[in-house]
XYZ file of C-alpha atoms in Angstrom:
543
model
C -0.015 0.123 0.163
C 1.357 3.295 -1.115
C 0.998 5.889 2.049
C 1.701 9.532 2.359
C 1.987 11.317 5.848
C 0.569 15.100 5.780
C 1.347 16.589 8.967
C -0.527 19.898 9.580
C 1.438 22.902 11.271
C 1.302 26.730 11.564
C 2.331 28.898 14.062
C -0.606 31.446 14.690
C -1.784 29.378 17.553
C -4.258 31.745 19.624
C -3.312 29.922 23.095
C 0.303 29.357 22.734
C 1.847 31.021 19.658
C 4.416 29.469 17.894
C 4.204 26.681 19.812
C 5.069 24.345 17.262
C 8.721 25.760 17.296
C 9.051 25.371 20.932
C 12.020 22.951 21.760
C 11.283 19.052 22.767
C 13.633 16.735 23.084
C 16.355 19.086 21.683
C 14.527 19.662 18.590
C 11.194 21.830 17.695
C 8.446 20.538 18.415
C 6.962 20.056 14.707
C 10.384 18.182 13.721
C 10.039 15.983 16.500
C 6.719 15.062 15.496
C 7.694 14.541 11.854
C 10.551 12.572 12.499
C 8.591 10.263 15.125
C 5.661 9.640 12.358
C 8.238 8.865 9.711
C 10.451 6.552 11.643
C 9.386 3.473 10.286
C 10.112 4.894 6.630
C 6.750 6.501 5.395
C 7.540 9.777 3.946
C 6.254 12.937 6.033
C 5.310 16.444 4.430
C 4.390 19.401 6.917
C 1.419 21.108 5.236
C 1.461 24.862 6.437
C 0.200 28.109 4.970
C 1.826 30.668 2.601
C 1.202 33.573 5.138
C 4.319 35.575 6.307
C 3.134 34.267 9.915
C 4.490 30.972 8.967
C 7.960 31.767 6.885
C 10.012 31.366 10.186
C 7.991 27.983 10.666
C 9.555 26.943 6.849
C 12.712 28.415 7.826
C 13.180 25.911 10.545
C 11.621 23.069 8.880
C 14.392 23.368 5.882
C 17.104 23.983 8.515
C 16.029 20.335 9.916
C 15.651 18.835 6.498
C 11.849 18.426 6.797
C 9.821 18.459 3.687
C 7.314 21.241 3.581
C 4.063 22.391 1.624
C 2.413 26.021 1.713
C -0.891 26.168 0.890
C -4.195 28.253 2.007
C -4.152 29.376 5.717
C -7.833 28.978 6.243
C -9.222 26.211 3.797
C -7.246 23.416 5.280
C -8.694 20.965 3.258
C -7.800 22.522 -0.328
C -4.627 22.836 1.173
C -4.319 18.857 1.945
C -5.231 18.330 -1.825
C -2.985 20.640 -3.105
C -0.326 19.057 -1.490
C -1.146 15.968 -2.907
C -0.404 16.967 -6.353
C 0.614 14.100 -8.486
C -0.268 11.639 -5.633
C -2.748 8.733 -7.204
C -6.358 8.513 -5.690
C -5.318 4.998 -4.235
C -2.578 6.190 -1.947
C -3.647 6.100 1.699
C -2.848 9.486 3.280
C -2.679 9.726 6.949
C -3.601 13.244 8.635
C -1.401 14.264 11.611
C -0.801 17.466 13.290
C 2.548 19.210 14.658
C 1.399 19.756 18.448
C 0.967 15.859 18.770
C 4.205 14.386 18.898
C 3.513 10.563 20.457
C 2.300 8.956 17.588
C 5.139 7.064 16.058
C 5.785 4.820 13.251
C 4.751 1.864 14.652
C 1.519 3.627 16.134
C 0.550 4.619 12.354
C 1.528 1.076 10.521
C -0.688 -0.768 13.056
C -3.561 2.013 12.124
C -2.491 1.204 8.184
C -2.805 -2.353 8.801
C -6.050 -2.129 10.028
C -7.280 0.436 7.390
C -6.343 -2.226 4.717
C -7.878 -4.931 6.208
C -11.125 -3.340 6.900
C -11.419 -1.684 3.511
C -12.523 1.359 5.128
C -12.599 4.572 3.131
C -11.992 6.188 6.744
C -10.335 5.301 9.755
C -9.942 7.449 12.939
C -8.547 7.605 16.358
C -9.655 10.568 17.780
C -10.929 11.313 21.083
C -12.359 8.890 24.035
C -13.175 6.129 22.298
C -9.742 5.147 21.355
C -8.555 4.621 25.402
C -5.915 6.531 24.492
C -4.732 10.111 26.035
C -5.915 13.200 23.848
C -3.084 14.041 21.401
C -2.762 10.476 20.258
C -4.809 11.145 16.947
C -4.317 10.360 13.551
C -7.005 10.187 10.642
C -6.268 7.945 7.630
C -8.372 8.022 4.052
C -7.546 7.764 0.517
C -6.215 10.802 -1.611
C -9.148 10.210 -4.112
C -11.623 10.502 -1.183
C -9.860 14.187 -0.304
C -10.171 15.562 -3.700
C -14.239 14.508 -3.833
C -14.378 16.196 -0.624
C -12.572 19.398 -2.152
C -15.011 19.354 -5.293
C -18.012 18.541 -3.286
C -18.299 20.409 -0.071
C -18.326 24.565 0.542
C -18.487 24.263 4.182
C -16.456 26.093 6.388
C -16.282 23.294 9.083
C -15.750 20.529 6.284
C -13.192 22.724 4.830
C -11.417 23.785 8.129
C -11.445 20.104 9.464
C -10.616 18.282 6.400
C -12.521 15.221 6.946
C -15.876 15.844 8.007
C -17.403 15.249 4.886
C -15.832 12.005 3.879
C -17.098 10.858 7.525
C -20.807 11.778 6.254
C -20.846 10.080 3.405
C -18.437 6.793 3.937
C -18.679 6.462 7.614
C -16.268 7.094 10.342
C -14.517 3.827 11.417
C -12.927 3.722 14.821
C -9.288 2.222 15.633
C -10.222 0.887 19.247
C -7.274 -1.556 19.811
C -6.067 0.672 23.064
C -9.481 0.999 24.673
C -8.402 -1.244 27.286
C -5.880 1.696 28.374
C -8.605 3.613 29.688
C -6.300 6.720 29.515
C -8.722 8.923 27.557
C -8.443 11.277 30.328
C -4.833 11.844 30.253
C -3.432 14.482 28.083
C -0.366 14.735 25.874
C -0.877 17.378 23.135
C 0.754 20.686 23.250
C -2.156 23.579 23.537
C -1.113 25.459 26.810
C 2.078 26.272 28.609
C 0.967 23.520 30.727
C 0.762 21.361 28.205
C 4.007 22.185 26.850
C 5.939 21.822 30.286
C 4.579 18.190 30.606
C 5.382 17.125 27.170
C 8.685 18.261 27.170
C 9.953 16.649 30.657
C 8.842 13.154 29.091
C 11.440 13.842 26.557
C 14.246 15.449 28.617
C 17.490 13.551 28.635
C 16.534 11.427 25.549
C 19.247 10.605 22.791
C 16.747 9.672 20.007
C 13.633 11.354 21.099
C 12.228 10.440 17.756
C 12.426 6.567 18.736
C 11.215 6.346 21.658
C 8.396 3.976 21.678
C 4.803 5.164 22.260
C 4.103 2.830 24.898
C 6.994 3.571 26.890
C 5.610 7.646 26.694
C 2.374 6.436 27.656
C 3.830 4.892 30.808
C 6.173 7.637 31.544
C 2.672 10.051 31.234
C 0.757 8.248 33.973
C 3.759 8.391 36.244
C 4.090 12.205 35.740
C 0.482 13.206 35.665
C 0.210 12.426 39.836
C -3.047 14.734 39.922
C -5.081 11.753 37.751
C -6.696 9.917 40.558
C -9.225 7.756 38.516
C -8.316 4.849 36.679
C -11.209 6.147 33.953
C -12.162 9.291 33.255
C -15.152 10.904 35.543
C -17.314 12.443 32.547
C -20.564 12.024 34.550
C -19.405 14.391 37.427
C -20.531 17.844 36.590
C -18.555 20.276 38.816
C -21.070 22.560 40.781
C -19.435 25.733 41.571
C -21.945 27.441 43.870
C -19.857 27.220 46.611
C -17.036 29.149 44.967
C -19.432 32.262 44.829
C -21.373 32.361 48.178
C -22.044 30.430 51.033
C -24.116 27.498 49.986
C -26.005 24.175 51.213
C -27.924 23.822 54.792
C -24.806 22.026 56.304
C -21.929 23.996 54.862
C -19.796 25.405 57.450
C -16.319 26.012 55.781
C -17.262 29.051 53.689
C -16.102 29.531 50.185
C -12.767 28.314 49.006
C -9.883 31.216 48.123
C -8.826 31.647 44.484
C -6.068 29.370 45.011
C -7.692 26.506 46.116
C -10.263 27.203 43.482
C -7.751 26.931 40.577
C -6.677 23.398 41.793
C -10.097 21.956 42.347
C -11.036 22.897 38.934
C -8.006 21.892 36.945
C -7.775 18.701 38.974
C -11.212 18.285 38.110
C -10.664 18.582 34.367
C -7.436 16.844 34.303
C -9.965 13.943 35.733
C -11.999 13.863 32.914
C -14.889 16.040 34.360
C -16.251 17.876 31.277
C -18.770 19.909 32.872
C -18.810 22.667 34.886
C -22.140 24.030 36.350
C -22.292 27.676 37.482
C -24.858 31.020 37.354
C -25.186 34.520 37.201
C -27.048 34.488 40.767
C -24.045 32.251 42.423
C -22.289 35.558 43.725
C -18.663 35.857 42.524
C -18.582 32.075 40.883
C -18.408 33.401 37.369
C -15.673 35.854 38.253
C -13.611 33.117 40.122
C -14.177 30.182 37.449
C -12.919 32.117 35.095
C -9.603 32.918 37.110
C -9.492 29.224 37.442
C -10.159 28.880 33.456
C -7.358 31.353 32.275
C -3.966 30.182 30.531
C -6.102 27.586 28.093
C -8.123 25.582 30.708
C -11.129 26.828 29.534
C -10.710 24.929 25.993
C -10.800 21.901 28.152
C -14.069 21.908 29.354
C -17.560 22.961 28.881
C -18.965 25.764 30.962
C -22.723 26.147 31.465
C -24.041 29.041 32.953
C -27.345 30.307 33.961
C -29.308 33.205 33.087
C -29.827 36.176 35.594
C -33.179 35.775 37.409
C -33.686 38.994 36.066
C -35.705 40.245 39.202
C -34.930 43.930 38.242
C -36.678 43.347 34.860
C -40.133 45.182 35.111
C -43.150 43.052 34.626
C -44.429 45.541 31.947
C -41.088 45.529 29.951
C -41.335 46.016 26.223
C -39.489 43.506 24.161
C -36.478 45.535 23.454
C -35.988 46.158 27.333
C -36.597 42.520 28.009
C -33.760 42.171 25.135
C -31.466 44.327 26.962
C -31.847 42.559 30.167
C -31.403 39.405 28.752
C -27.998 40.440 26.705
C -26.434 42.571 29.794
C -26.559 39.010 31.848
C -25.240 37.081 28.766
C -22.159 39.632 28.231
C -21.712 39.822 31.795
C -21.276 35.915 32.100
C -18.842 35.957 28.896
C -16.728 39.000 30.451
C -16.740 37.158 34.092
C -15.552 33.693 32.623
C -13.384 35.459 29.692
C -14.776 33.951 26.910
C -16.231 35.284 23.560
C -19.214 32.813 23.601
C -21.238 30.655 26.211
C -20.621 27.108 25.649
C -24.283 26.170 27.070
C -26.800 28.499 28.891
C -29.778 27.863 30.837
C -32.701 29.756 32.172
C -32.258 29.888 35.887
C -36.133 29.918 36.395
C -38.682 28.003 33.949
C -41.097 30.359 33.818
C -39.082 32.440 31.890
C -39.613 30.129 29.147
C -43.205 31.979 28.764
C -42.457 35.467 30.422
C -43.003 38.660 29.015
C -44.748 36.960 26.409
C -41.982 34.840 25.493
C -39.410 37.780 25.501
C -36.532 36.024 27.221
C -36.572 33.080 25.353
C -36.750 34.680 21.950
C -33.774 37.263 22.845
C -31.851 34.119 23.632
C -32.839 32.110 20.479
C -31.268 35.286 18.601
C -28.035 35.044 20.489
C -27.529 31.286 19.892
C -28.302 32.442 16.244
C -25.429 34.978 16.562
C -23.350 32.225 17.986
C -23.080 34.019 21.235
C -24.663 31.075 22.795
C -23.850 27.235 22.077
C -26.483 25.082 23.356
C -29.934 26.354 25.525
C -31.168 24.523 28.480
C -33.654 25.081 31.522
C -33.000 24.568 35.242
C -36.184 23.444 36.427
C -37.209 23.123 39.943
C -40.214 20.290 39.321
C -41.616 17.462 37.107
C -44.342 19.660 35.820
C -41.751 22.260 34.876
C -39.472 19.584 33.144
C -42.792 18.465 31.038
C -43.226 22.354 30.109
C -39.331 22.531 28.877
C -39.615 19.657 27.059
C -42.019 21.297 25.000
C -39.803 23.641 23.557
C -37.854 21.844 20.541
C -34.910 24.041 21.084
C -34.086 23.078 24.768
C -31.219 20.389 24.390
C -30.039 20.449 28.549
C -32.358 19.782 31.317
C -31.203 20.133 34.847
C -33.515 18.747 37.462
C -33.007 18.172 41.158
C -33.154 14.700 41.989
C -31.905 12.641 44.833
C -32.593 9.411 46.560
C -35.561 10.455 48.346
C -37.389 11.970 45.587
C -40.111 9.899 44.138
C -41.590 13.082 41.985
C -39.475 11.589 39.100
C -40.710 8.304 38.775
C -43.673 9.383 36.296
C -41.327 11.616 34.009
C -38.682 9.306 33.168
C -40.732 7.538 30.602
C -41.133 11.023 28.828
C -37.700 12.056 28.861
C -36.613 8.724 27.279
C -39.134 9.554 24.372
C -38.076 12.770 23.853
C -34.495 11.290 23.362
C -35.921 9.344 20.384
C -36.623 12.303 18.427
C -33.528 15.108 20.001
C -30.321 15.297 21.498
C -31.126 15.751 25.303
C -28.586 16.181 28.050
C -29.750 15.378 31.762
C -28.230 16.823 34.743
C -29.391 16.352 38.203
C -28.455 18.485 40.872
C -29.072 18.022 44.956
C -28.368 14.657 45.066
C -27.110 15.330 48.424
C -30.026 17.699 49.155
C -27.844 20.339 49.535
C -26.041 18.341 52.051
C -29.210 17.667 54.380
C -28.988 13.995 53.637
C -25.335 13.847 54.953
C -25.865 15.456 58.372
C -27.861 13.926 61.484
C -28.316 17.247 62.993
C -32.179 17.269 63.561
C -32.675 21.043 63.961
C -31.776 20.688 60.075
C -34.224 18.262 59.210
C -36.425 20.509 61.077
C -35.713 23.701 59.053
C -36.427 21.402 55.789
C -39.892 20.505 57.149
C -39.290 17.026 57.596
C -41.359 15.431 60.545
C -40.098 12.017 59.740
C -36.078 12.765 59.836
C -35.405 9.764 62.316
C -37.456 7.547 60.093
C -35.388 8.879 57.182
C -31.959 8.519 58.452
C -32.773 5.267 60.215
C -33.413 3.906 56.873
C -30.589 5.817 54.920
C -28.029 4.041 57.408
C -29.689 0.675 56.794
C -29.410 1.345 52.941
C -25.946 2.549 53.427
C -24.761 -0.293 55.675
C -26.297 -2.648 53.032
C -25.145 -1.600 49.927
C -21.648 0.375 50.506
C -19.964 0.061 53.401
C -22.242 2.124 55.720
C -21.265 5.060 53.532
C -24.182 7.365 53.196
C -22.669 9.690 50.677
C -21.779 7.134 48.522
C -25.478 5.778 48.478
C -26.938 8.687 47.425
C -24.117 9.714 44.848
C -24.385 6.131 43.344
C -28.354 6.204 43.068
C -27.850 8.801 40.932
C -25.236 7.681 39.180
C -26.762 4.290 38.483
C -30.095 5.605 36.671
C -29.322 4.951 33.186
C -31.439 8.338 32.022
C -29.052 10.610 34.020
C -26.079 12.072 31.717
C -24.308 13.904 34.841
C -24.432 14.693 38.414
C -23.938 18.218 39.612
C -21.619 18.091 42.705
C -20.670 21.117 44.647
C -17.450 20.881 46.807
C -15.189 22.976 48.503
C -12.369 20.766 49.616
C -9.496 18.623 47.701
C -10.515 15.789 50.104
C -14.587 16.307 48.823
C -13.317 16.363 45.072
C -10.956 13.230 45.284
C -13.712 11.119 47.030
C -16.122 12.201 44.570
C -13.939 11.325 41.979
C -13.704 7.987 43.738
C -17.192 7.309 43.783
C -17.591 8.029 39.940
C -15.596 5.233 38.988
C -17.924 2.769 41.146
C -19.914 -0.069 39.291
C -23.175 1.415 38.887
C -26.322 -0.571 40.421
C -28.440 -2.635 38.452
C -32.199 -1.780 38.304
C -32.944 -4.909 40.174
C -30.713 -3.523 43.064
C -32.287 0.213 42.714
C -36.086 -0.942 42.887
C -34.827 -3.135 45.955
C -33.681 0.127 47.671
C -36.460 2.332 47.234
C -38.924 -0.329 48.150
C -39.438 0.568 51.734
C -38.564 4.249 51.060
C -40.007 6.694 53.467
C -42.300 9.317 51.833
C -41.332 12.932 52.916
C -43.255 16.384 52.250
C -42.668 17.407 48.962
C -41.615 20.962 51.121
C -38.376 18.889 52.147
C -37.754 18.136 48.432
C -37.542 21.816 47.799
C -34.999 23.943 49.440
C -37.054 27.094 48.479
C -39.778 26.309 50.872
C -36.797 25.624 53.894
C -37.333 27.854 57.022
C -34.101 30.431 56.821
C -31.553 30.026 59.628
C -32.891 33.360 61.280
C -36.661 32.639 61.264
């Protein structure tokens, strides 16, 4: 099989400018990536742009005798096709990137063997399904398919990312030989300064960095990343950040953590595979504190879901343009505090804002989404009734609900949620799995404030279930109960100490209970008043 390796590189990266020229193992990053990719004999060409910003890159490549091609900066697909001039359609083309130095010739040969054996048009090793760290990536297709894509698609997304049109037409087969490694929550790309320092350290002292086996590098990466505390990514944990901005939770005595600790908590969570962070305009300084924690490139590694202001200061009789101004103020304040130009996802903090002001709030958000200021739209609801209302809006793609081991109210709604998922993309996150900490405390005065007349019965039942199912740990009982629900995509967990984070990460990796086990747990569950399940109705401390 005839093969051509094309390694994509440029110097105008925004988060770490000129990163491909940084030294790793005594040579520029892009040179090391090219040498490692070609160390079993396949020809490698670095495809870059003809812009003046890449003049120095080409000088470096020429100095190190690395073949390169200069083409369109913005149209990457055309750049690839132009670089293949004179190459027949049957050639297997391997797409690589200059900021990923782990892929070596042996790994690429494994993929090429699989590509030929399966007789597919595309084979990719990208993302979590591979079992490999983020940064061990490669894509293989035929030169003829790239030319076909060049002629058929005008989509900016297709042309920037090179292969989406091919995947859409021929299918996206995946290379999954390393799934058992479960290292998808590790990271070995170079996108930020932290990334660079980690990767550079792995190659320190090597006489022949281009020949270091990828397996050796993977083991070294494990040893280096001491903050990774889980054997599988904690991708169903949603980090709640209300505690970062205000005193939150009925059992909270610690107060708000300092910025340095928040930085550590957020970044450690991300390193362990946490993919979503939950915040809100109404959470005091949470957005501001979170924005600082996500600086220096960390925001690119996670998805922040924030919530619109409660709009308490918007007049009930406000005209549409006034409502729009209030909505835009909230959205752009969130952008400013989080340090981003657009919001990944935004939820209504109040479900009645779906229809309030004659639908003015939702209309204004839809316009901002259309402009690209907001990615996804969702609703944070308080009750099953509000959830059903939210589901009647087709543009709602995220639903956050309160749910815990005592909450019987959702039993009649789950089937509706599952049915909706058959027709659209719908993400379900649950909060209050510990009922704002109430389920973790034996203080009867706090249960009294939560309007629970049978607190003694509830506490005895919680202890009994914890003893029977998880070694007496009530917190694990409650978290594991939520995580075992197959209709739940993520559980929002707030915390304010490193110990809590590490504990939560550990629980995330525990095997879920079966449906029969869940039914057995709740068969004698004590009934509590609806007011107990709704913290908004609880008695205030000074009442």
